[in-house]
Structures are given as structure tokens and as C-alpha cells.
Coordinates of C-alpha atoms and ligand atoms in Angstrom, one line a residue:
Chain A
M1 CA -38.2 23.1 8.3
I2 CA -37.0 25.9 10.2
G3 CA -34.7 28.4 9.4
P4 CA -32.5 28.9 6.6
F5 CA -33.9 25.3 4.9
S6 CA -37.1 26.1 4.7
D7 CA -36.7 28.2 1.6
P8 CA -36.7 25.8 -1.7
V9 CA -33.5 27.3 -2.9
M10 CA -31.3 26.0 0.3
Q11 CA -33.1 23.0 0.7
R12 CA -31.2 22.3 -2.9
A13 CA -28.2 23.3 -1.6
L14 CA -27.9 21.7 1.2
V15 CA -28.1 18.2 -0.5
E16 CA -25.9 19.3 -3.4
A17 CA -23.7 20.2 -0.4
T18 CA -24.1 16.6 1.7
L19 CA -23.4 15.0 -2.0
V20 CA -20.2 17.1 -2.9
G21 CA -19.2 15.9 1.0
V22 CA -20.1 12.7 0.6
C23 CA -17.9 11.8 -2.8
G24 CA -14.9 14.9 -1.8
G25 CA -15.3 13.3 2.1
A26 CA -14.4 9.6 1.5
L27 CA -12.3 9.8 -1.9
G28 CA -10.3 12.4 0.3
C29 CA -8.8 9.8 2.7
W30 CA -7.3 7.9 -0.6
V31 CA -6.2 10.9 -2.1
I32 CA -4.4 11.4 0.9
F33 CA -2.8 8.1 1.9
Y34 CA -2.1 7.8 -2.1
G35 CA 0.0 11.2 -2.5
L36 CA -2.8 13.0 -4.5
S37 CA -3.1 16.4 -3.4
Y38 CA -1.1 17.8 -5.7
A39 CA -2.9 15.8 -8.2
S40 CA -6.7 16.8 -7.4
E41 CA -5.7 20.7 -7.3
S42 CA -3.6 19.6 -10.4
L43 CA -7.3 18.2 -12.4
A44 CA -9.5 21.0 -10.8
H45 CA -7.4 24.1 -11.7
G46 CA -6.8 22.2 -15.5
L47 CA -10.7 21.9 -16.8
F48 CA -11.2 25.9 -16.2
P49 CA -11.4 26.9 -19.6
G50 CA -13.8 23.6 -20.4
L51 CA -16.1 25.3 -17.5
V52 CA -15.4 28.4 -19.3
A53 CA -16.5 27.7 -22.8
A54 CA -19.5 25.4 -21.4
A55 CA -20.6 28.8 -19.7
L56 CA -19.9 30.7 -22.7
L57 CA -21.8 27.9 -25.1
G58 CA -24.8 28.0 -22.3
L59 CA -24.3 24.3 -21.8
P60 CA -24.0 22.4 -19.2
L61 CA -21.7 23.0 -16.7
V62 CA -20.8 19.6 -15.6
L63 CA -20.4 18.8 -19.8
G64 CA -17.9 21.6 -20.1
A65 CA -15.8 20.1 -16.7
G66 CA -16.1 16.2 -17.6
V67 CA -14.3 17.9 -21.4
G68 CA -11.7 20.3 -19.3
L69 CA -10.8 17.5 -17.3
V70 CA -9.5 14.8 -20.4
A71 CA -8.2 17.4 -22.2
A72 CA -6.3 18.2 -19.1
A73 CA -5.2 15.0 -18.9
L74 CA -4.2 14.6 -22.3
A75 CA -1.8 17.5 -22.1
V76 CA -0.4 16.6 -18.8
A77 CA 0.6 12.9 -20.7
V78 CA 1.4 14.7 -23.6
A79 CA 4.1 17.3 -22.1
S80 CA 5.5 14.9 -20.2
R81 CA 6.5 12.8 -23.1
V82 CA 8.4 15.6 -23.9
P83 CA 12.4 15.1 -22.8
G84 CA 14.2 16.8 -20.0
V85 CA 10.7 17.4 -18.7
G86 CA 10.1 16.3 -15.5
R87 CA 6.3 15.4 -15.0
N88 CA 5.8 17.6 -12.2
V89 CA 7.4 20.3 -14.3
A90 CA 5.3 18.8 -16.8
V91 CA 1.8 19.0 -15.3
A92 CA 2.6 23.1 -13.7
V93 CA 2.9 24.2 -17.1
V94 CA 0.5 22.5 -18.2
V95 CA -2.2 23.6 -15.4
T96 CA -1.0 27.1 -15.3
S97 CA -1.6 27.8 -18.9
L98 CA -4.9 25.8 -19.1
F99 CA -6.1 27.9 -16.3
G100 CA -5.1 31.3 -17.3
L101 CA -6.3 30.7 -20.8
G102 CA -9.4 29.8 -18.8
V103 CA -9.4 32.9 -17.2
L104 CA -8.5 35.0 -20.0
L105 CA -12.1 33.0 -22.2
A106 CA -14.2 34.2 -18.6
L107 CA -12.7 38.0 -19.1
S108 CA -13.2 38.1 -23.0
P109 CA -16.7 41.0 -23.6
A110 CA -18.7 38.0 -25.0
S111 CA -18.8 36.1 -21.4
P112 CA -21.5 36.0 -19.4
P113 CA -21.4 37.6 -16.2
G114 CA -20.3 34.8 -14.2
I115 CA -16.4 33.6 -13.8
Q116 CA -17.0 34.4 -10.0
A117 CA -19.6 31.5 -10.3
L118 CA -16.8 29.5 -12.0
L119 CA -14.7 30.1 -9.5
F120 CA -16.2 30.0 -6.4
G121 CA -18.9 28.0 -7.3
D122 CA -22.7 28.4 -7.1
V123 CA -24.2 25.9 -5.1
L124 CA -27.3 28.2 -4.5
G125 CA -28.3 27.9 -8.6
A126 CA -28.2 24.4 -8.2
N127 CA -31.2 22.7 -10.0
D128 CA -33.0 19.2 -9.8
A129 CA -31.3 17.8 -13.1
D130 CA -27.5 19.1 -11.5
L131 CA -29.0 17.3 -8.2
A132 CA -29.6 14.0 -10.1
L133 CA -26.5 13.8 -12.0
S134 CA -24.3 14.3 -8.3
G135 CA -26.8 11.9 -6.8
A136 CA -26.0 9.5 -10.0
L137 CA -22.2 10.4 -9.3
A138 CA -21.9 10.0 -5.7
L139 CA -23.9 6.9 -5.9
G140 CA -21.0 5.7 -8.4
I141 CA -18.1 6.7 -6.0
V142 CA -19.3 5.7 -3.0
G143 CA -20.4 2.3 -4.7
A144 CA -16.6 1.9 -6.5
L145 CA -14.7 2.5 -3.0
W146 CA -16.9 -0.3 -1.4
L147 CA -16.6 -2.4 -3.5
L148 CA -12.3 -1.7 -4.1
H149 CA -11.8 -0.8 -0.7
G150 CA -9.7 -4.3 0.6
R151 CA -7.6 -3.6 -2.5
L152 CA -7.1 0.1 -2.5
L153 CA -5.4 -0.4 1.2
A154 CA -3.4 -2.8 0.4
V155 CA -1.4 -1.0 -2.2
G156 CA -1.8 2.0 -0.1
F157 CA -0.2 -0.1 2.2
D158 CA 2.8 -2.3 0.2
R159 CA 2.7 -1.7 -3.1
D160 CA 5.2 -3.9 -3.9
F161 CA 3.5 -6.6 -1.9
A162 CA 0.3 -5.7 -3.6
R163 CA 1.6 -6.9 -6.5
S164 CA 3.1 -9.9 -5.2
L165 CA -0.5 -10.8 -4.2
G166 CA -1.7 -10.3 -8.2
V167 CA -3.3 -6.7 -7.0
S168 CA -2.5 -4.4 -10.1
A169 CA -0.9 -0.8 -8.2
A170 CA -1.2 0.7 -11.7
A171 CA -5.1 -0.4 -12.0
A172 CA -5.6 1.2 -8.4
D173 CA -4.1 4.3 -9.2
A174 CA -6.2 5.1 -11.8
A175 CA -9.0 3.5 -10.2
V176 CA -8.4 7.0 -7.4
L177 CA -7.3 8.7 -10.0
T178 CA -10.9 8.2 -12.3
L179 CA -13.2 8.5 -8.9
L180 CA -11.3 11.7 -8.2
A181 CA -12.2 13.1 -11.7
G182 CA -15.9 11.8 -10.9
A183 CA -15.8 14.0 -7.4
I184 CA -14.3 17.2 -9.2
L185 CA -17.4 17.2 -11.3
V186 CA -19.5 16.6 -8.6
G187 CA -17.9 19.5 -6.5
V188 CA -17.4 22.0 -9.7
Q189 CA -20.6 23.0 -10.0
G190 CA -21.3 23.9 -6.0
M191 CA -17.6 24.8 -4.7
G192 CA -15.9 26.1 -7.8
N193 CA -13.0 26.2 -9.5
L194 CA -11.5 27.6 -6.7
L195 CA -12.9 25.6 -3.9
V196 CA -13.7 22.3 -4.7
V197 CA -10.3 21.2 -3.5
A198 CA -11.4 21.9 0.0
V199 CA -14.4 20.3 -0.1
L200 CA -11.5 17.3 -1.3
I201 CA -9.0 17.7 1.3
G202 CA -10.0 19.4 4.3
P203 CA -12.7 16.9 5.7
A204 CA -10.0 13.8 4.9
A205 CA -7.4 15.6 6.9
T206 CA -9.2 16.7 9.8
A207 CA -10.9 12.8 9.8
R208 CA -6.9 11.7 10.1
Q209 CA -6.4 13.7 13.3
L210 CA -9.4 12.4 14.4
S211 CA -9.0 8.3 13.5
S212 CA -6.5 5.8 12.8
R213 CA -8.5 3.4 11.0
M214 CA -9.6 3.5 7.1
A215 CA -13.3 3.1 7.2
P216 CA -14.1 5.1 10.8
M217 CA -12.0 8.0 9.3
M218 CA -13.6 7.7 5.5
L219 CA -17.5 8.4 7.4
L220 CA -15.9 10.6 10.2
S221 CA -14.8 12.7 7.5
V222 CA -17.8 12.3 5.4
A223 CA -20.0 13.6 8.2
V224 CA -17.4 16.6 9.1
A225 CA -17.7 17.5 5.3
A226 CA -21.6 17.2 5.1
L227 CA -22.0 19.2 8.7
A228 CA -19.6 22.0 7.7
G229 CA -21.7 22.0 4.6
A230 CA -24.9 22.8 6.6
A231 CA -23.0 24.8 8.4
G232 CA -21.0 27.1 6.1
L233 CA -24.8 27.2 4.1
C234 CA -26.3 28.4 7.5
L235 CA -23.7 31.0 7.5
S236 CA -24.0 32.4 4.1
Y237 CA -27.8 32.9 5.2
Y238 CA -27.1 34.7 8.2
A239 CA -24.2 36.4 7.2
G240 CA -24.6 37.2 3.7
T241 CA -21.6 35.9 2.6
A242 CA -21.0 33.6 -0.8
A243 CA -21.7 30.1 0.0
G244 CA -18.6 27.9 -1.8
A245 CA -16.5 29.9 0.6
S246 CA -18.2 30.0 3.7
I247 CA -18.6 26.4 3.5
A248 CA -14.6 26.0 2.7
A249 CA -14.1 28.4 5.8
A250 CA -16.2 25.6 7.9
L251 CA -13.8 23.4 6.6
V252 CA -11.4 25.2 7.8
A253 CA -12.9 25.8 11.3
A254 CA -13.0 21.7 11.5
Y255 CA -10.1 21.2 10.8
L256 CA -8.0 24.1 13.4
A257 CA -10.8 22.6 15.3
A258 CA -9.4 19.5 15.3
A259 CA -5.5 19.8 15.0
F260 CA -5.9 22.2 18.4
G261 CA -8.1 18.8 19.5
R262 CA -6.0 16.1 19.5
R263 CA -2.4 17.8 20.6
S264 CA -4.7 18.7 24.1
R265 CA -5.8 15.2 24.2
L266 CA -2.4 13.6 23.2
P267 CA -1.2 13.3 27.4
I268 CA -3.6 10.8 28.0
T269 CA -3.2 8.9 24.5
V270 CA 0.5 8.5 25.6
E271 CA -0.9 5.8 27.9
E272 CA -0.5 2.2 26.3
V273 CA -3.8 0.1 27.2
P274 CA -1.1 -3.4 28.6
Chain B
M1 CA -4.3 -14.3 -11.2
N2 CA -5.0 -16.3 -8.4
R3 CA -1.6 -17.6 -6.8
A4 CA -3.3 -19.9 -4.4
A5 CA -5.3 -22.3 -6.4
A6 CA -1.9 -22.0 -8.4
S7 CA -0.1 -23.5 -5.9
H8 CA -3.1 -26.3 -4.8
E9 CA -2.1 -27.3 -8.7
V10 CA 1.3 -27.9 -7.1
D11 CA -0.1 -29.9 -3.9
G12 CA -1.4 -33.2 -6.3
G13 CA -4.2 -31.7 -8.5
P14 CA -4.5 -32.6 -11.9
L15 CA -0.7 -32.3 -12.7
I16 CA 1.2 -35.6 -12.1
R17 CA 4.5 -35.6 -12.2
A18 CA 7.2 -37.6 -10.9
T19 CA 8.0 -38.1 -7.3
S20 CA 10.5 -35.7 -7.7
D21 CA 9.7 -33.1 -9.3
R22 CA 6.8 -33.0 -8.0
D23 CA 8.2 -32.4 -4.6
V24 CA 10.1 -28.8 -5.9
L25 CA 9.1 -26.0 -5.3
A26 CA 11.5 -23.7 -7.1
E27 CA 15.0 -24.4 -8.6
A28 CA 18.1 -22.4 -9.9
A29 CA 20.6 -23.6 -12.5
G30 CA 23.9 -21.1 -13.7
L31 CA 21.8 -18.3 -12.5
T32 CA 22.4 -14.5 -12.6
V33 CA 20.4 -12.0 -11.2
G34 CA 20.7 -8.2 -10.8
Y35 CA 19.4 -4.7 -11.3
G36 CA 18.9 -2.6 -14.9
G37 CA 21.5 -5.1 -16.8
V38 CA 24.3 -5.3 -14.0
A39 CA 24.8 -8.5 -12.2
A40 CA 24.6 -8.5 -8.2
I41 CA 25.5 -12.4 -7.8
E42 CA 26.1 -14.6 -10.3
N43 CA 26.0 -18.1 -11.5
V44 CA 23.6 -19.5 -8.7
S45 CA 22.3 -23.2 -8.4
F46 CA 20.1 -24.6 -5.8
R47 CA 17.2 -26.5 -5.7
V48 CA 13.9 -25.8 -2.9
R49 CA 11.8 -29.1 -2.2
R50 CA 8.5 -29.3 0.1
G51 CA 9.7 -29.4 4.0
E52 CA 12.5 -27.6 3.4
R53 CA 14.3 -25.2 5.8
I54 CA 17.4 -23.2 3.2
A55 CA 19.1 -20.9 5.1
L56 CA 21.4 -17.7 2.7
L57 CA 24.1 -16.9 4.4
G58 CA 26.2 -14.5 3.2
P59 CA 27.8 -10.9 4.3
N60 CA 25.8 -7.2 4.0
G61 CA 25.6 -6.9 0.1
G62 CA 26.8 -10.3 -0.7
G63 CA 23.4 -10.7 -2.6
K64 CA 20.7 -12.7 0.2
T65 CA 17.8 -10.0 -0.7
T66 CA 18.8 -10.2 -4.2
L67 CA 18.2 -13.8 -4.2
L68 CA 15.0 -13.6 -3.0
R69 CA 14.0 -11.3 -5.9
S70 CA 14.7 -13.2 -7.9
I71 CA 12.1 -15.2 -7.3
T72 CA 9.5 -12.3 -6.6
G73 CA 10.7 -11.3 -10.0
E74 CA 11.9 -8.0 -8.0
A75 CA 15.8 -8.7 -9.9
D76 CA 16.3 -9.6 -13.0
R77 CA 17.8 -12.9 -14.7
I78 CA 20.5 -11.9 -16.6
S79 CA 21.6 -15.5 -17.4
G80 CA 20.7 -19.4 -16.6
S81 CA 17.3 -20.6 -15.2
L82 CA 15.0 -20.4 -13.0
R83 CA 12.0 -22.5 -12.2
V84 CA 9.3 -21.3 -9.5
S85 CA 7.0 -24.2 -9.6
A86 CA 4.6 -22.9 -6.2
S87 CA 3.0 -20.0 -4.7
W88 CA 5.3 -17.5 -2.3
A89 CA 4.7 -15.1 0.3
T90 CA 7.5 -12.6 1.2
V91 CA 8.5 -11.6 4.4
P92 CA 10.7 -8.4 3.1
Q93 CA 13.4 -6.9 5.3
T94 CA 13.6 -3.4 5.0
E95 CA 9.4 -1.5 5.7
R96 CA 8.5 0.0 2.9
S97 CA 4.9 0.7 4.5
R98 CA 4.1 3.9 6.0
L99 CA 4.6 4.0 9.6
D100 CA 1.1 6.6 9.8
Y101 CA -1.1 4.7 7.2
P102 CA -4.4 3.9 9.3
V103 CA -4.4 0.5 9.6
S104 CA -4.8 -2.3 12.6
A105 CA -2.8 -5.8 12.5
L106 CA -5.1 -7.4 12.0
D107 CA -6.0 -5.4 9.0
V108 CA -2.3 -5.9 7.8
A109 CA -2.7 -10.2 8.3
V110 CA -6.5 -9.7 6.6
M111 CA -4.4 -8.5 3.4
G112 CA -2.8 -11.8 2.8
S113 CA -6.2 -13.7 1.5
L114 CA -6.5 -11.5 -1.3
A115 CA -4.3 -13.5 -3.0
S116 CA -7.0 -16.0 -2.8
L117 CA -10.8 -13.4 -3.9
P118 CA -11.6 -12.9 -6.8
W119 CA -11.4 -9.0 -7.4
W120 CA -14.9 -7.9 -6.4
R121 CA -14.8 -10.3 -3.5
Q122 CA -14.2 -8.4 0.3
P123 CA -11.8 -10.1 2.7
G124 CA -15.1 -11.4 4.9
R125 CA -15.2 -13.3 8.4
R126 CA -13.2 -16.0 7.4
E127 CA -10.3 -14.4 6.2
R128 CA -10.3 -12.8 9.3
A129 CA -10.8 -15.3 11.3
A130 CA -7.7 -16.7 9.2
A131 CA -5.9 -14.0 9.8
L132 CA -6.4 -14.3 14.1
Q133 CA -5.5 -17.3 13.9
A134 CA -2.5 -16.8 11.7
L135 CA -1.3 -13.9 14.0
E136 CA -1.9 -16.3 17.0
R137 CA 0.8 -18.6 15.4
V138 CA 3.2 -15.8 15.9
G139 CA 1.9 -14.6 19.3
M140 CA 0.3 -11.2 18.1
V141 CA -3.3 -11.8 18.6
K142 CA -3.4 -9.9 21.7
L143 CA -2.6 -7.2 19.7
A144 CA -4.6 -7.7 16.8
G145 CA -6.8 -4.5 17.3
A146 CA -3.3 -2.2 17.6
T147 CA -2.4 0.2 15.1
F148 CA 0.2 -1.4 12.9
G149 CA 2.4 2.0 13.3
E150 CA 3.2 1.2 16.7
L151 CA 3.8 -1.8 17.2
S152 CA 7.9 -2.3 17.8
A153 CA 9.7 -3.0 14.7
G154 CA 9.8 -6.6 16.2
Q155 CA 6.1 -7.0 16.3
R156 CA 5.4 -5.4 13.5
Q157 CA 7.6 -8.1 11.7
R158 CA 5.8 -10.9 13.1
V159 CA 2.6 -9.3 11.8
L160 CA 4.2 -9.4 8.1
I161 CA 5.0 -13.4 8.8
A162 CA 1.6 -13.8 9.8
R163 CA 0.7 -12.2 6.4
G164 CA 2.5 -14.7 4.5
L165 CA 0.5 -17.6 6.4
V166 CA -2.2 -15.9 5.6
Q167 CA -0.8 -16.4 2.2
D168 CA -1.0 -19.9 2.5
A169 CA 2.1 -20.1 0.4
G170 CA 3.8 -23.2 -1.1
L171 CA 7.0 -21.4 -0.5
L172 CA 7.9 -19.1 2.1
L173 CA 11.1 -16.4 1.7
L174 CA 11.7 -14.9 5.0
D175 CA 14.6 -11.7 4.9
E176 CA 16.5 -11.8 7.8
P177 CA 13.2 -12.4 9.8
F178 CA 15.1 -12.5 13.4
T179 CA 16.4 -9.0 12.8
G180 CA 14.9 -7.1 15.7
L181 CA 13.1 -10.6 18.1
D182 CA 14.3 -10.5 21.3
A183 CA 15.1 -13.8 22.6
S184 CA 11.4 -15.6 23.5
S185 CA 10.0 -14.3 19.9
S186 CA 13.0 -15.4 17.8
D187 CA 12.4 -18.9 19.8
R188 CA 8.6 -18.8 18.7
L189 CA 9.6 -18.4 14.9
E190 CA 12.6 -20.8 15.2
T191 CA 10.0 -23.4 16.3
L192 CA 6.7 -22.3 13.4
I193 CA 9.3 -22.6 11.1
G194 CA 10.0 -25.4 11.7
A195 CA 6.3 -26.4 11.9
L196 CA 5.7 -24.5 8.6
A197 CA 8.2 -27.2 6.8
T198 CA 6.6 -30.0 8.5
E199 CA 3.1 -28.6 7.0
E200 CA 5.2 -29.7 3.6
R201 CA 6.5 -26.1 3.1
G202 CA 9.4 -25.0 1.4
I203 CA 11.2 -22.2 3.5
L204 CA 14.1 -19.8 2.4
I205 CA 15.2 -17.6 5.1
A206 CA 18.0 -15.2 5.1
T207 CA 20.4 -14.8 8.0
H208 CA 23.3 -13.5 9.8
D209 CA 23.2 -16.3 12.5
L210 CA 25.6 -19.5 11.7
E211 CA 24.6 -21.7 14.1
Q212 CA 20.6 -20.9 13.2
A213 CA 22.2 -22.1 10.1
R214 CA 23.6 -25.6 10.9
R215 CA 19.9 -26.1 12.5
W216 CA 18.7 -26.3 9.5
D217 CA 18.2 -28.5 5.8
L218 CA 20.3 -26.7 3.7
V219 CA 22.2 -23.9 3.1
V220 CA 23.4 -20.9 0.6
C221 CA 26.5 -19.3 1.1
L222 CA 26.1 -16.5 -1.0
N223 CA 29.2 -13.4 -1.7
R224 CA 28.4 -11.9 -4.9
R225 CA 28.8 -15.4 -6.5
Q226 CA 27.5 -18.8 -4.9
I227 CA 30.0 -20.2 -3.0
A228 CA 28.3 -23.4 -1.7
F229 CA 25.2 -25.2 -1.6
G230 CA 24.2 -28.2 0.3
P231 CA 23.8 -29.4 4.0
P232 CA 24.9 -27.5 6.7
G233 CA 27.6 -30.5 8.2
E234 CA 29.2 -30.7 4.2
V235 CA 29.1 -27.2 3.7
L236 CA 29.9 -24.7 6.2
N237 CA 34.0 -25.0 7.0
L238 CA 36.4 -22.7 7.1
A239 CA 37.8 -22.1 3.4
V240 CA 34.0 -21.7 2.1
L241 CA 33.3 -19.5 5.5
E242 CA 36.4 -17.3 4.7
A243 CA 35.3 -16.9 0.8
T244 CA 31.6 -15.7 2.1
Y245 CA 32.0 -13.7 4.6
G246 CA 35.9 -12.4 4.1
G247 CA 38.6 -12.4 6.8
A248 CA 35.7 -11.8 9.7
I249 CA 35.8 -15.4 10.8
V250 CA 36.5 -16.8 14.4
A251 CA 36.7 -19.6 15.8
I252 CA 34.3 -19.8 19.0
P253 CA 36.0 -20.9 22.2
D254 CA 33.9 -23.0 24.1
S255 CA 31.9 -24.6 21.3
G256 CA 35.1 -25.4 18.8
G257 CA 33.6 -24.6 15.9
L258 CA 33.5 -21.0 13.9
G259 CA 31.5 -17.9 14.3
I260 CA 31.8 -14.5 12.3
L261 CA 32.0 -10.8 13.7
P262 CA 28.6 -9.9 13.7
P263 CA 27.6 -7.4 11.1
H264 CA 27.1 -4.0 11.6
H265 CA 23.5 -4.1 10.7
H266 CA 21.9 -0.8 9.1
H267 CA 19.0 0.3 11.0
Q268 CA 16.0 0.3 10.1
S269 CA 13.7 3.1 10.9
Ligands
ATP1 N1 17.5 -2.2 -6.1 C1 19.3 -2.4 -6.4 N2 19.6 -1.3 -7.2 C2 20.3 -1.6 -7.8 N3 21.6 -2.6 -7.4 C3 21.1 -3.2 -5.8 C4 20.2 -3.0 -5.5 N4 19.2 -3.4 -4.9 C5 20.9 -4.6 -3.9 N5 21.6 -4.3 -5.3 C6 22.9 -4.2 -4.7 O1 23.1 -5.8 -4.7 C7 23.9 -6.2 -4.1 C8 23.4 -7.1 -3.3 O2 22.7 -7.2 -2.3 P1 21.5 -7.1 -1.5 O3 20.5 -6.5 -1.4 O4 20.8 -8.3 -2.3 O5 22.3 -7.4 -0.2 P2 21.9 -8.8 1.1 O6 23.2 -9.8 1.1 O7 20.6 -8.3 1.0 O8 22.2 -7.4 2.4 P3 22.2 -7.4 3.9 O9 22.4 -8.1 4.8 O10 23.1 -5.7 4.3 O11 20.7 -7.4 3.7 C9 24.6 -5.2 -3.6 O12 25.9 -4.7 -4.2 C10 23.8 -4.2 -3.2 O13 24.2 -3.0 -4.7
MG2 MG1 19.5 -8.0 2.5

């Protein structure tokens, strides 16, 4: 290994960023076409108190994030049953309250120095156990996406028609949301509470500019996420910027490049093949 | 559940019924259906047998789509009885899919095969071959690789028909499938419908074309209630047409027959 990646800390960071990229990139395509961008942001922010509590208690962050996710999901479910409160309003109220609670906890004098890491991630701090857990989750997510591909595609295309095929749209939604929760768990360690959404939406939005088939779009999205991860780590190494934020910046750059590239390409693609 | 398996059962498998009963794919008696408890069409009684092409006639809002939805379960049965004893495939009237969705025409046709696959199986080479064959039948095989959303409305309609063929259902529900088709595609679809009927399927077709309906086996006339059901030669007389379409009936000078003023059709995007 040469350059920044001769350092074991950077090597682990690269593995972590790649795993996050594989999950976020592949799942992000479904998040976009299932209209779940808002849900993913809400889930990521709603689990913040769990993350802070885990940091305060010295427990593994992934455990705190998992408990926080379940609590946030339950709180949203309860709040949206209050008569006269719409679902979106319920989500907004619950998520903002939870996020505020997390910030309060994190700013308390008992808090270990590290709210920065919780909000923006600490991809350089990944240890071998973190990597193993991320790897297992990533494997599960990719396996599930492969297994369910045809059905997810049919439900995203036409929910009513999928039902007539005996494919349950509710089950497909639940599957995507569950996988989304898993991907957030993988990503939140390295990218932090605020930036994990960037890995879920950024690569998929970029790949969507360049591909008009689901499977190639997912592969492209994973590639974009992994490359942006490596590029962000290099940037952080040489320029001394925060690692998570550098990865997010690389993702934004990739998206802008794809959007502009597509625009300049447009006149050519208008010519149709006979 | 597996609808294709259900159709095979009807196809003459273990269930032995009286011959006449075996041929009935769907039967309604005194059926009233609607939405949220409010009736949209009342007192509908009809029977679909194998090999029959049945036209659904009626003005805009007359209840053609609602009748098809009663079979798919999308509209609520309020009273009366409805028995559906075959698997069905439907080609809806309005497009419900988003046009920026990343699928090809072939991908869409392949989706029809999911009905007969267990949930852990992905459509494979066999399913793709069946989908290509179905696209061939609707004259879309050359555009199999095109992005679905970039096809014209008529081409998309034909892809959806191919998807229904891949489902291999006993009962085909086509909601105004001729809308937006040019003359040659229209002829081709009419031939295809005839061929499907000889394959022992039952086909319900909502249409605004009276002449077309006359060429098929049976017609159901709807105007918020059932006006008539029977062979076109017996049913399509002036009284029935007036009750069905209100005042929009005109005599067709050359043929000596009757026609309706073309409906002002709501365009799909
Ligand atoms: N989803 C729905 N909810 C409530 N009412 C509906 C719904 N769909 C249709 N209706 C009502 O049911 C009646 C029959 O509508 P339907 O769509 O079956 O007519 P149609 O014969 O298919 O008309 P068109 O020729 O315009 O397609 C109409 O009065 C319509 O307003
Ligand atoms: Mg209709």
C-alpha cells in the first residue's frame, strides 16, 4: 500500500467507507424510487438519543443506534395515531423532539467529549469488531436485495398490479424500511448522525443521472459511493479535513459532475436508434 | 398465493365439475359494486365462459372500469354475488406507473411471470423467453430493450398487454386497450384477442367502439346499472343504445347501422 493507505487506521477506514458505500449505494436506489428519502433522514436523526446514550454508558454505538431506531419507529407509530395529526406532522414532531433530546444529552457535563463524532461520524475510529459487524450487515443487505429484486421492482413499478400478482406491496415496503434501518446502522458509525443520509441518497441520485435500468444503476451507485469514500479519505488525509465531511463533499461533487455531464450529453441522446 | 396454479386447477385438473360449469370463468348475479359503500353500478348479471370475447359498453362514468375492478377486488361488492373461478390478468385504462422508472419493456413483460414463481425465485432465462414471446405477439419485440417510460402511449399499452400474456391467466381484463393505438396496431390487437379466445381464455374488453363490439361474442351495456347483456345481434338495438348512451346516438348513413358520438376522452399523460 502506498500513500495515505499505508496506515492501518486509514486501511480500516477505507474498508468501513467501502462497506457503508455498498449498503448505502445499493439501497439508496430503492429509497429514491420508493419515495423514502424523508423516511431515511427521519430514521437517521430520530435514533440520535440512542447513540448519545450509548456513548454516555460506554456501550457499543451500534447497540445504541439499534435501540434508538426501534424507539423512534415506535414513537412515530404512536404519534401518528393521535387523531387530527397527519403522518408527516407526527414524524416531524417526533424526530425533532428526539434529535433535540439527543443534543441536550450530548451537551450535558457528563457527556464524554465526542458529540462531534456522533453528529459527523468517526470513520477513522473503526475497530475490527466494528468492521466485522458492518461487514455482516452489509452482506445481509446485499443478499436480501438480490433475493427480492424482481418483487421490489414490480411493486415500485405499479403497486396495484403487483398485488394482483400476489406480491404484497406492504411487505415490500416493510422489507425496504428494514433494510434501510440496517444500512443506517452500518453508516452511522462512520458517517455520523447528520451525514449518513448523504451516503444513502447521494450515490443513488448520481447513478440515476447516468443509468436507466435498475441493476446497472445499483452497481454504478455502489461504485460511486466506494470511490467517493476513498477520495474523501484521501482529501481528509492531505488537507486535514474531517473524514466524514470529506466523503460527503466527494459525493456532492460526483452528483454535480453527473448532472452537468448529463446536460452536456443531452443533445446526443435525443437521436433515437431506429 | 399462486394464481397460475389456480388456473391450472380450473384447466381440468382434479376438480371435476359438470361440463357447462367448468367452462364458466366468472359469473355475477344481481351484483352491485361501488366505492366506500356508495354504489357505482347496480344489478349486474353476466357470465364469462372460456373462449368468449365480451365487450363492455357504456358512456364515460358508466361503470366499465368499475365492473372490471369488481373482478380484481379493487371495487367493493355491496350486494349480489360474484364468482370468479379463474386466474385473471388486467391491463388498466390509466397508467399507474411512473415514467422515469428504470425498467425496459422486457423488464415490464417479465413482471407477469412473478405470479407463478415462489417468492425466493428470481425470473430467469425461461421467464425472459416467455416475455419475449409475448412481446412478439403484440409486435413489440424490436423495442424489448427500450426504456418503458420512453415508449409512446400506444406502445406502452401493448407492453402491458404482453405482461398480461406472460401471466398466462384464464381471464383477461382489458380496459379500453384500443385507445391510442394506430390502425395497424389496432388490427393486430383485434387478431390477437381472437387468437386468445380460441386458446380457451375469456376476455372482457371495455370499449367505445360499437362496430368492434358487434364482431365479438357478447356485450354488456352499462350506464350506472346494467342495461343489457347478450349477443350483440340481439342486444344492440336503438332502445338499449339510447338507455346506455343517453342522447348521443346517431345513425350511420352508409351502413344503415347505429353509432355513438365519439366520447370526449380524458387524455392520459
Ligand atoms: N376510485 C373511485 N372512487 C369513487 N368513485 C369512483 C372511483 N372510480 C370511479 N368512480 C365512480 O364510479 C362511476 C363509474 O366509473 P368508471 O370509471 O367505472 O366508468 P367508466 O365506464 O370506466 O368510464 P370511462 O369511459 O371514462 O373510462 C363514476 O361515477 C365514477 O365517478
Ligand atoms: Mg374506464
